[in-house]
Short mmCIF file of C-alpha atoms in Angstrom, two decimals:
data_model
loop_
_atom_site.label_atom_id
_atom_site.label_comp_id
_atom_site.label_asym_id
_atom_site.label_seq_id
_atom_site.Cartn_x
_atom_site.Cartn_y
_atom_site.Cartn_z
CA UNK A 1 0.00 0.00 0.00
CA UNK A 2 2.90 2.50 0.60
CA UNK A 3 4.21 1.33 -2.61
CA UNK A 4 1.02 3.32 -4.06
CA UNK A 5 1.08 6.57 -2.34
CA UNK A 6 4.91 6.89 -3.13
CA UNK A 7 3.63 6.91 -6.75
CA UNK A 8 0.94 8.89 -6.61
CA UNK A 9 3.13 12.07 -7.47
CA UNK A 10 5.61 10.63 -9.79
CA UNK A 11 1.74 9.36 -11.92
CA UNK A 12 0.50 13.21 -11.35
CA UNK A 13 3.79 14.87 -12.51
CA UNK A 14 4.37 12.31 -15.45
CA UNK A 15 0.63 13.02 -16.57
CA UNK A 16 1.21 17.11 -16.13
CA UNK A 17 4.32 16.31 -18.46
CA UNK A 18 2.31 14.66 -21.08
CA UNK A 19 -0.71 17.17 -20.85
CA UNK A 20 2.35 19.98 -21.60
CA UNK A 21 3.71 17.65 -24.37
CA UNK A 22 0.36 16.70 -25.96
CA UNK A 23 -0.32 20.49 -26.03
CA UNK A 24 3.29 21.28 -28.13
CA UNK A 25 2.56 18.13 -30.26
CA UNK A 26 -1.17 19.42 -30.80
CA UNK A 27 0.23 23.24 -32.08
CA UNK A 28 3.08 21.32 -34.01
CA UNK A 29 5.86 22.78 -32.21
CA UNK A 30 7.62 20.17 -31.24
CA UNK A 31 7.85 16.42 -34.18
CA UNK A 32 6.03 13.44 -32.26
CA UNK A 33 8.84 11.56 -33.40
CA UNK A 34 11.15 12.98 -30.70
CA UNK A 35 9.09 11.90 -27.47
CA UNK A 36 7.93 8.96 -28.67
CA UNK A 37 11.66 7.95 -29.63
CA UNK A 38 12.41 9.03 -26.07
CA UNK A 39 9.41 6.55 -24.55
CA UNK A 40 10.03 3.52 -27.03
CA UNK A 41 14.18 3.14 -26.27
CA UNK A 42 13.28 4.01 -22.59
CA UNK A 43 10.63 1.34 -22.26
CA UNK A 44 12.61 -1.09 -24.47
CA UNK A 45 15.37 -0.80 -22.19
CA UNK A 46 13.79 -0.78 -19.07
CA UNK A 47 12.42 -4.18 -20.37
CA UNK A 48 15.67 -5.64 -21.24
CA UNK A 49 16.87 -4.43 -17.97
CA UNK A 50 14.14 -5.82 -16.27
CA UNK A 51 14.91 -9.33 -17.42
CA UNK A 52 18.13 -9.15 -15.87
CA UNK A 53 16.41 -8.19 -12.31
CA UNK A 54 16.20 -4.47 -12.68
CA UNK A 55 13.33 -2.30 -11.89
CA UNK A 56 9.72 -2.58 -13.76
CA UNK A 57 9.14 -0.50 -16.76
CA UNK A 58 6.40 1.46 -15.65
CA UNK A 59 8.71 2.72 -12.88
CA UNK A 60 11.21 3.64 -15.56
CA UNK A 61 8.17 5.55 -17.66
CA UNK A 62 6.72 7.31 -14.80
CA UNK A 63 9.50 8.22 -12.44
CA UNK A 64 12.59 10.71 -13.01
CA UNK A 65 12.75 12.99 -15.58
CA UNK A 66 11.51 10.82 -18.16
CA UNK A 67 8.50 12.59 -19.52
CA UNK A 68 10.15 16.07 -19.03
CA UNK A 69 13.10 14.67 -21.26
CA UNK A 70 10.59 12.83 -23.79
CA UNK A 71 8.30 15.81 -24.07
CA UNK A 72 10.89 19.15 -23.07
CA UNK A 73 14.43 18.46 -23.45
CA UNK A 74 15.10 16.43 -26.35
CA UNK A 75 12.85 18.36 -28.89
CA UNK A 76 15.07 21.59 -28.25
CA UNK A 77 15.15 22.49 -31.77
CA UNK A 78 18.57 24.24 -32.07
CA UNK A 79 20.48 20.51 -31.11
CA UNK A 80 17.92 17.75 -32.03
CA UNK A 81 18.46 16.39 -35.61
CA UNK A 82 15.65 17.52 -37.80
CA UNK A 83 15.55 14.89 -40.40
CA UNK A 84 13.09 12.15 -39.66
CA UNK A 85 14.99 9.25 -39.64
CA UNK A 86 17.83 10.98 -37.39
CA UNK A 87 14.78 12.16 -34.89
CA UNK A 88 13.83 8.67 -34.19
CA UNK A 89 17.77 7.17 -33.74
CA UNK A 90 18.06 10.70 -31.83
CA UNK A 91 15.41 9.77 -29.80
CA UNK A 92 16.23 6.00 -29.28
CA UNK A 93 19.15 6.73 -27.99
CA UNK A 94 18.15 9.03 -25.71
CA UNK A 95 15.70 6.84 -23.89
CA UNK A 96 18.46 3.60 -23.62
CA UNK A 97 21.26 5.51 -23.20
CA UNK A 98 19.40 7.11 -20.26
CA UNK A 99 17.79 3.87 -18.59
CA UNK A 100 21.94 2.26 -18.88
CA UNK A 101 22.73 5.12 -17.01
CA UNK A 102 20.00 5.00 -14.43
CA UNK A 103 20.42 1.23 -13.59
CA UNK A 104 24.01 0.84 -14.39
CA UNK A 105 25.12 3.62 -13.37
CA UNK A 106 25.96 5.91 -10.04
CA UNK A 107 23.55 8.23 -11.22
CA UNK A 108 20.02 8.10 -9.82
CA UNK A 109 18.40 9.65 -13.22
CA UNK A 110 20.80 9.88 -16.38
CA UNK A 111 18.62 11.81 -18.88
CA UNK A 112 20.83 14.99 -18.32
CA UNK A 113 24.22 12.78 -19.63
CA UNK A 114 22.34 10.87 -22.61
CA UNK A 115 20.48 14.15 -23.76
CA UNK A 116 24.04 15.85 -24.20
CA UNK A 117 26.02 12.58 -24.88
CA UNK A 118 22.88 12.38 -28.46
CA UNK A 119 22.86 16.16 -28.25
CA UNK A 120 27.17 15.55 -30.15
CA UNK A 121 25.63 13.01 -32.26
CA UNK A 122 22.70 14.78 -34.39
CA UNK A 123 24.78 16.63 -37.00
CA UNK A 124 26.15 13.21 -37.61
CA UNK A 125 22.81 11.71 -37.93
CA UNK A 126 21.05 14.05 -39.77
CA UNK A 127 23.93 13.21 -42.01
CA UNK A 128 23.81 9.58 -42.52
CA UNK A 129 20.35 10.12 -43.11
CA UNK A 130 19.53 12.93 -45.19
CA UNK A 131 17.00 12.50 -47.51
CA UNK A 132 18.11 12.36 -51.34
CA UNK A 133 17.46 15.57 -53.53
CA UNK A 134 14.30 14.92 -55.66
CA UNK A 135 13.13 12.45 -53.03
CA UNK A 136 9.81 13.00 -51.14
CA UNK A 137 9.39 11.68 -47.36
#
């Protein structure tokens, strides 16, 4: 039962995060591609981790700074990549390299580190995966 109540903020803040985010996705200022590259490698990781005895994934998804870096942080659009492709490897990486750091790490929340550790990779994948000239997306 205390289990609950301890949650009961981290579910109310995580919610106020998405409300915020919805409302930037909704007024197209921020690509859906970004956040929901942030979620997937987050919760993909979490479950990998989770195999190996680490904490659940919806702790991973609803604690920390997880929505705040999904929905805030990694759609800054001066130093996310802004071709689409590069968005959602952007965005992977954010979310495992985050949930490594978290678990495997002596960090207690490493969204800061993989946000500027992907922050040096864009120009490099927006790169790799420009789009063609002539070629429509």
């Amino acid at each position: 039962a205390g289990q609950g109540r301890a949650a009961g903020p981290w579910l109310w803040l995580s919610g106020a995060f998405a409300l915020g985010g919805g409302f930037l996705l909704a007024r197209r200022v921020i690509d859906w591609r970004l956040p929901l590259g942030v979620l997937a490698g987050a919760g993909a990781t979490a479950a990998l981790l989770q195999l190996g005895g680490g904490a659940p994934v919806a702790f991973h998804l609803l604690a920390g700074a997880t929505w705040m870096a999904a929905f805030f942080i990694a759609t800054d659009p001066v130093t996310a990549p802004v071709e689409p492709a590069a968005q959602w490897l952007y965005g992977l990486g954010i979310g495992a390299l985050a949930l490594v750091i978290r678990e495997l790490g002596g960090h207690p929340d490493g969204f800061a580190f993989a946000v500027l550790m992907m922050n040096a990779t864009a120009p490099l994948l927006d790169y790799l995966t420009r789009r063609k000239e002539g070629v429509q997306a």
